[in-house]
mmCIF file of C-alpha atoms in Angstrom:
data_model
loop_
_atom_site.group_PDB
_atom_site.id
_atom_site.type_symbol
_atom_site.label_atom_id
_atom_site.label_comp_id
_atom_site.label_asym_id
_atom_site.label_seq_id
_atom_site.Cartn_x
_atom_site.Cartn_y
_atom_site.Cartn_z
ATOM 1 C CA GLU A 1 14.090 2.740 -13.792
ATOM 2 C CA THR A 2 13.972 3.942 -10.175
ATOM 3 C CA GLY A 3 15.681 1.739 -7.603
ATOM 4 C CA VAL A 4 14.587 0.921 -4.078
ATOM 5 C CA THR A 5 14.602 3.913 -1.761
ATOM 6 C CA GLN A 6 14.294 4.083 2.019
ATOM 7 C CA SER A 7 13.684 6.857 4.498
ATOM 8 C CA PRO A 8 14.961 8.135 6.782
ATOM 9 C CA THR A 9 18.678 7.370 6.462
ATOM 10 C CA HIS A 10 19.326 7.535 10.185
ATOM 11 C CA LEU A 11 17.057 7.604 13.211
ATOM 12 C CA ILE A 12 17.642 7.854 16.953
ATOM 13 C CA LYS A 13 14.910 6.785 19.379
ATOM 14 C CA THR A 14 14.689 5.991 23.056
ATOM 15 C CA ARG A 15 13.620 2.720 24.609
ATOM 16 C CA GLY A 16 9.839 2.265 24.681
ATOM 17 C CA GLN A 17 9.146 4.571 21.753
ATOM 18 C CA GLN A 18 7.623 3.599 18.429
ATOM 19 C CA VAL A 19 9.210 4.026 14.983
ATOM 20 C CA THR A 20 8.060 3.905 11.355
ATOM 21 C CA LEU A 21 10.462 3.206 8.492
ATOM 22 C CA ARG A 22 9.502 3.665 4.857
ATOM 23 C CA CYS A 23 10.400 1.942 1.616
ATOM 24 C CA SER A 24 9.564 2.606 -2.018
ATOM 25 C CA SER A 25 9.910 -0.438 -4.209
ATOM 26 C CA GLN A 26 11.597 -0.596 -7.591
ATOM 27 C CA SER A 27 9.367 0.148 -10.558
ATOM 28 C CA GLY A 28 7.465 -2.967 -11.658
ATOM 29 C CA HIS A 29 8.010 -4.910 -8.424
ATOM 30 C CA ASN A 30 5.034 -6.143 -6.375
ATOM 31 C CA THR A 31 6.674 -7.677 -3.316
ATOM 32 C CA VAL A 32 8.530 -6.035 -0.450
ATOM 33 C CA SER A 33 10.671 -7.819 2.129
ATOM 34 C CA TRP A 34 12.152 -6.331 5.291
ATOM 35 C CA TYR A 35 15.367 -7.411 6.981
ATOM 36 C CA GLN A 36 17.162 -6.494 10.203
ATOM 37 C CA GLN A 37 20.956 -6.437 10.111
ATOM 38 C CA ALA A 38 22.679 -6.183 13.487
ATOM 39 C CA LEU A 39 26.254 -4.928 13.536
ATOM 40 C CA GLY A 40 28.654 -7.557 12.217
ATOM 41 C CA GLN A 41 25.878 -9.961 11.218
ATOM 42 C CA GLY A 42 24.051 -10.991 8.086
ATOM 43 C CA PRO A 43 20.529 -9.676 7.494
ATOM 44 C CA GLN A 44 17.661 -11.500 9.192
ATOM 45 C CA PHE A 45 14.297 -11.819 7.426
ATOM 46 C CA ILE A 46 11.522 -9.972 9.292
ATOM 47 C CA PHE A 47 8.539 -10.348 6.954
ATOM 48 C CA GLN A 48 7.317 -9.987 3.406
ATOM 49 C CA TYR A 49 4.342 -8.176 1.893
ATOM 50 C CA TYR A 50 2.503 -9.026 -1.305
ATOM 51 C CA ARG A 51 -0.832 -7.590 -2.443
ATOM 52 C CA GLU A 52 -0.957 -5.476 0.722
ATOM 53 C CA GLU A 53 -0.886 -8.521 2.987
ATOM 54 C CA GLU A 54 1.834 -10.096 5.082
ATOM 55 C CA ASN A 55 2.557 -13.486 3.566
ATOM 56 C CA GLY A 56 5.484 -14.723 5.624
ATOM 57 C CA ARG A 57 7.412 -13.786 8.750
ATOM 58 C CA GLY A 58 10.737 -14.664 10.272
ATOM 59 C CA ASN A 59 11.411 -15.091 13.987
ATOM 60 C CA PHE A 60 10.322 -11.596 15.071
ATOM 61 C CA PRO A 61 7.692 -10.665 17.695
ATOM 62 C CA PRO A 62 4.349 -9.029 16.861
ATOM 63 C CA ARG A 63 5.600 -5.594 17.876
ATOM 64 C CA PHE A 64 7.245 -5.641 14.443
ATOM 65 C CA SER A 65 4.456 -4.913 11.977
ATOM 66 C CA GLY A 66 4.105 -3.527 8.514
ATOM 67 C CA LEU A 67 1.961 -2.234 5.734
ATOM 68 C CA GLN A 68 2.050 -2.337 1.968
ATOM 69 C CA PHE A 69 0.224 0.258 -0.063
ATOM 70 C CA PRO A 70 -1.475 -0.034 -3.490
ATOM 71 C CA ASN A 71 1.610 1.482 -5.143
ATOM 72 C CA TYR A 72 3.656 -1.352 -3.533
ATOM 73 C CA SER A 73 5.533 0.955 -1.176
ATOM 74 C CA SER A 74 5.792 -0.289 2.382
ATOM 75 C CA GLU A 75 6.234 0.698 6.016
ATOM 76 C CA LEU A 76 7.879 -1.147 8.879
ATOM 77 C CA ASN A 77 6.581 -0.255 12.341
ATOM 78 C CA VAL A 78 8.290 -1.227 15.556
ATOM 79 C CA ASN A 79 6.523 -0.651 18.876
ATOM 80 C CA ALA A 80 7.982 -0.610 22.385
ATOM 81 C CA LEU A 81 11.536 -0.225 21.138
ATOM 82 C CA GLU A 82 14.253 -2.188 22.904
ATOM 83 C CA LEU A 83 17.995 -1.576 22.920
ATOM 84 C CA ASP A 84 18.512 -4.729 20.822
ATOM 85 C CA ASP A 85 16.393 -3.213 18.045
ATOM 86 C CA SER A 86 19.372 -1.009 17.175
ATOM 87 C CA ALA A 87 20.343 -2.186 13.694
ATOM 88 C CA LEU A 88 20.359 -1.449 9.979
ATOM 89 C CA TYR A 89 16.907 -2.095 8.514
ATOM 90 C CA LEU A 90 16.934 -3.125 4.879
ATOM 91 C CA CYS A 91 14.043 -3.198 2.468
ATOM 92 C CA ALA A 92 14.121 -5.289 -0.703
ATOM 93 C CA SER A 93 11.688 -5.395 -3.588
ATOM 94 C CA SER A 94 11.084 -8.109 -6.142
ATOM 95 C CA LEU A 95 8.556 -9.767 -8.374
ATOM 96 C CA ARG A 96 6.931 -12.426 -6.213
ATOM 97 C CA PHE A 97 8.759 -15.747 -6.606
ATOM 98 C CA MET A 98 10.042 -14.713 -10.001
ATOM 99 C CA GLY A 99 13.123 -12.669 -9.467
ATOM 100 C CA THR A 100 15.971 -11.459 -7.440
ATOM 101 C CA GLN A 101 15.470 -9.188 -4.456
ATOM 102 C CA TYR A 102 16.930 -5.714 -4.908
ATOM 103 C CA PHE A 103 17.851 -3.815 -1.799
ATOM 104 C CA GLY A 104 17.559 -0.232 -0.705
ATOM 105 C CA PRO A 105 20.329 1.649 1.120
ATOM 106 C CA GLY A 106 18.848 0.920 4.545
ATOM 107 C CA THR A 107 17.822 2.908 7.615
ATOM 108 C CA ARG A 108 20.187 2.941 10.576
ATOM 109 C CA LEU A 109 18.131 2.848 13.789
ATOM 110 C CA THR A 110 19.775 3.591 17.130
ATOM 111 C CA VAL A 111 17.812 2.961 20.321
ATOM 112 C CA LEU A 112 19.134 4.685 23.447
ATOM 113 C CA ALA B 1 14.869 -24.434 8.452
ATOM 114 C CA GLN B 2 17.719 -23.655 6.143
ATOM 115 C CA THR B 3 21.091 -22.429 7.373
ATOM 116 C CA VAL B 4 23.947 -20.741 5.533
ATOM 117 C CA THR B 5 27.517 -20.854 6.817
ATOM 118 C CA GLN B 6 30.414 -18.667 5.749
ATOM 119 C CA SER B 7 33.496 -19.945 7.548
ATOM 120 C CA GLN B 8 35.864 -17.139 6.552
ATOM 121 C CA PRO B 9 35.202 -13.966 8.589
ATOM 122 C CA GLU B 10 37.897 -12.133 6.619
ATOM 123 C CA MET B 11 39.938 -12.684 3.459
ATOM 124 C CA SER B 12 42.741 -10.642 1.966
ATOM 125 C CA VAL B 13 43.998 -10.658 -1.629
ATOM 126 C CA GLN B 14 46.463 -8.680 -3.690
ATOM 127 C CA GLU B 15 45.051 -6.467 -6.392
ATOM 128 C CA ALA B 16 44.783 -8.339 -9.743
ATOM 129 C CA GLU B 17 44.930 -11.731 -8.021
ATOM 130 C CA THR B 18 42.164 -14.309 -7.655
ATOM 131 C CA VAL B 19 40.293 -15.052 -4.430
ATOM 132 C CA THR B 20 37.658 -17.631 -3.524
ATOM 133 C CA LEU B 21 35.033 -17.110 -0.812
ATOM 134 C CA SER B 22 33.405 -20.172 0.716
ATOM 135 C CA CYS B 23 29.770 -20.857 1.533
ATOM 136 C CA THR B 24 27.993 -23.996 2.660
ATOM 137 C CA TYR B 25 24.310 -24.437 3.333
ATOM 138 C CA ASP B 26 21.976 -26.950 4.844
ATOM 139 C CA THR B 27 18.581 -27.746 3.365
ATOM 140 C CA SER B 28 16.258 -30.658 2.771
ATOM 141 C CA GLU B 29 14.803 -29.024 -0.334
ATOM 142 C CA SER B 30 15.749 -30.083 -3.841
ATOM 143 C CA ASP B 31 14.932 -26.845 -5.617
ATOM 144 C CA TYR B 32 16.200 -23.480 -4.457
ATOM 145 C CA TYR B 33 18.236 -20.429 -5.403
ATOM 146 C CA LEU B 34 21.597 -19.241 -4.146
ATOM 147 C CA PHE B 35 22.980 -15.734 -4.265
ATOM 148 C CA TRP B 36 26.097 -13.765 -3.512
ATOM 149 C CA TYR B 37 25.527 -10.177 -2.420
ATOM 150 C CA LYS B 38 28.155 -7.498 -1.867
ATOM 151 C CA GLN B 39 27.776 -4.822 0.824
ATOM 152 C CA PRO B 40 30.305 -1.974 0.593
ATOM 153 C CA PRO B 41 30.684 0.616 3.374
ATOM 154 C CA SER B 42 27.808 2.531 1.774
ATOM 155 C CA ARG B 43 25.632 -0.310 3.228
ATOM 156 C CA GLN B 44 23.583 -0.996 0.102
ATOM 157 C CA MET B 45 23.348 -4.702 -0.630
ATOM 158 C CA ILE B 46 24.255 -5.310 -4.275
ATOM 159 C CA LEU B 47 23.597 -8.560 -6.148
ATOM 160 C CA VAL B 48 26.798 -10.124 -7.466
ATOM 161 C CA ILE B 49 25.590 -13.422 -8.894
ATOM 162 C CA ARG B 50 22.674 -15.861 -8.760
ATOM 163 C CA GLN B 51 22.482 -19.642 -9.223
ATOM 164 C CA GLU B 52 19.407 -21.813 -9.692
ATOM 165 C CA ALA B 53 19.849 -25.240 -8.074
ATOM 166 C CA TYR B 54 18.315 -27.068 -11.038
ATOM 167 C CA LYS B 55 21.017 -25.723 -13.354
ATOM 168 C CA GLN B 56 24.192 -27.791 -13.483
ATOM 169 C CA GLN B 57 26.169 -25.064 -15.200
ATOM 170 C CA ASN B 58 27.931 -22.687 -12.844
ATOM 171 C CA ALA B 59 26.868 -19.049 -13.125
ATOM 172 C CA THR B 60 29.347 -16.405 -14.269
ATOM 173 C CA GLU B 61 29.186 -12.625 -14.365
ATOM 174 C CA ASN B 62 32.290 -11.036 -15.859
ATOM 175 C CA ARG B 63 35.074 -11.475 -13.238
ATOM 176 C CA PHE B 64 32.761 -13.306 -10.835
ATOM 177 C CA SER B 65 31.990 -17.010 -11.050
ATOM 178 C CA VAL B 66 30.662 -19.665 -8.707
ATOM 179 C CA ASN B 67 31.505 -23.284 -8.000
ATOM 180 C CA PHE B 68 28.156 -24.890 -7.173
ATOM 181 C CA GLN B 69 28.414 -28.393 -5.729
ATOM 182 C CA LYS B 70 24.836 -29.463 -5.011
ATOM 183 C CA ALA B 71 25.630 -32.810 -3.409
ATOM 184 C CA ALA B 72 28.164 -31.210 -1.091
ATOM 185 C CA LYS B 73 25.851 -28.216 -0.488
ATOM 186 C CA SER B 74 28.673 -25.874 -1.317
ATOM 187 C CA PHE B 75 28.523 -22.564 -3.194
ATOM 188 C CA SER B 76 31.824 -20.702 -3.457
ATOM 189 C CA LEU B 77 32.464 -17.380 -5.197
ATOM 190 C CA LYS B 78 35.596 -16.791 -7.246
ATOM 191 C CA ILE B 79 36.671 -13.248 -7.990
ATOM 192 C CA SER B 80 39.282 -12.966 -10.734
ATOM 193 C CA ASP B 81 41.541 -9.971 -11.347
ATOM 194 C CA SER B 82 40.575 -8.425 -7.999
ATOM 195 C CA GLN B 83 40.087 -4.675 -8.020
ATOM 196 C CA LEU B 84 40.113 -2.125 -5.205
ATOM 197 C CA GLY B 85 36.384 -1.601 -5.741
ATOM 198 C CA ASP B 86 35.748 -5.236 -4.842
ATOM 199 C CA ALA B 87 36.549 -4.509 -1.199
ATOM 200 C CA ALA B 88 33.344 -5.111 0.775
ATOM 201 C CA MET B 89 31.423 -7.567 2.920
ATOM 202 C CA TYR B 90 30.219 -10.519 0.853
ATOM 203 C CA PHE B 91 27.126 -12.423 1.883
ATOM 204 C CA CYS B 92 25.940 -15.794 0.657
ATOM 205 C CA ALA B 93 22.148 -16.198 0.671
ATOM 206 C CA TYR B 94 19.612 -18.985 0.142
ATOM 207 C CA ARG B 95 16.045 -18.804 -1.075
ATOM 208 C CA SER B 96 13.518 -21.585 -1.444
ATOM 209 C CA ALA B 97 11.993 -22.203 -4.852
ATOM 210 C CA PRO B 98 8.382 -21.097 -5.293
ATOM 211 C CA PRO B 99 5.876 -23.646 -4.009
ATOM 212 C CA LEU B 100 3.446 -25.063 -6.560
ATOM 213 C CA SER B 101 0.591 -23.653 -4.470
ATOM 214 C CA GLY B 102 2.024 -20.175 -4.840
ATOM 215 C CA GLY B 103 1.702 -19.440 -1.137
ATOM 216 C CA GLY B 104 4.243 -18.475 1.491
ATOM 217 C CA ALA B 105 7.100 -16.042 1.511
ATOM 218 C CA ASP B 106 10.409 -16.207 -0.283
ATOM 219 C CA GLY B 107 12.619 -14.456 2.223
ATOM 220 C CA LEU B 108 16.378 -14.848 1.993
ATOM 221 C CA THR B 109 18.505 -16.664 4.553
ATOM 222 C CA PHE B 110 21.943 -15.077 4.814
ATOM 223 C CA GLY B 111 25.302 -16.189 6.137
ATOM 224 C CA LYS B 112 27.307 -13.992 8.508
ATOM 225 C CA GLY B 113 29.463 -12.626 5.723
ATOM 226 C CA THR B 114 33.110 -12.481 4.693
ATOM 227 C CA HIS B 115 35.032 -9.225 4.828
ATOM 228 C CA LEU B 116 37.150 -9.000 1.678
ATOM 229 C CA ILE B 117 40.236 -6.778 1.788
ATOM 230 C CA ILE B 118 42.059 -5.847 -1.412
ATOM 231 C CA GLN B 119 45.751 -5.046 -0.939
ATOM 232 C CA PRO B 120 47.069 -2.520 -3.509
#
């Protein structure tokens, strides 16, 4: 059974740029959730995708967007990067409403 | 909105001893799930234990057990026979139960975490 994977591991961008982060869900899982974890904080829920549609969002602006593909993998896109977007971005996969969320190793984004 | 509070930013315990990490939460819901996750320096969030609110029996997983007090909205984690590999950040998390309609998201709400140090 393959676990949740994320790419890239690290990323450095400058303010105003756009970034795409990728996540492959665990085998058999149909739901992907994205979280932002600022340094020294707990993760904050960004949004969740199920059946290729966003079906819930936390308190994040529209410049945070995503996609889910037919194989349940997912992308997180962030436009117009701000310094405060520097964080660890975690992806978690699960069976919708049925199970525990399993996390990937995260992508560390630094915005200069 | 639900909130999760972890009042201990850091805890220290001697190897082989027992330590308890505290977590309280605020919700108006009657059915929900609670989790403890561990995040070592490698950053990957690892599930430690899960508790369904409708179950009165406290969950246990080997050396890890919880004390779930629903009325007090308290969910503490006890680690017995602490090992060096237990050193990590520990996060308490809340998730709503699935709605009967099947709609909406089931994102987790996390506390700020407790840094657990194991003294050899």
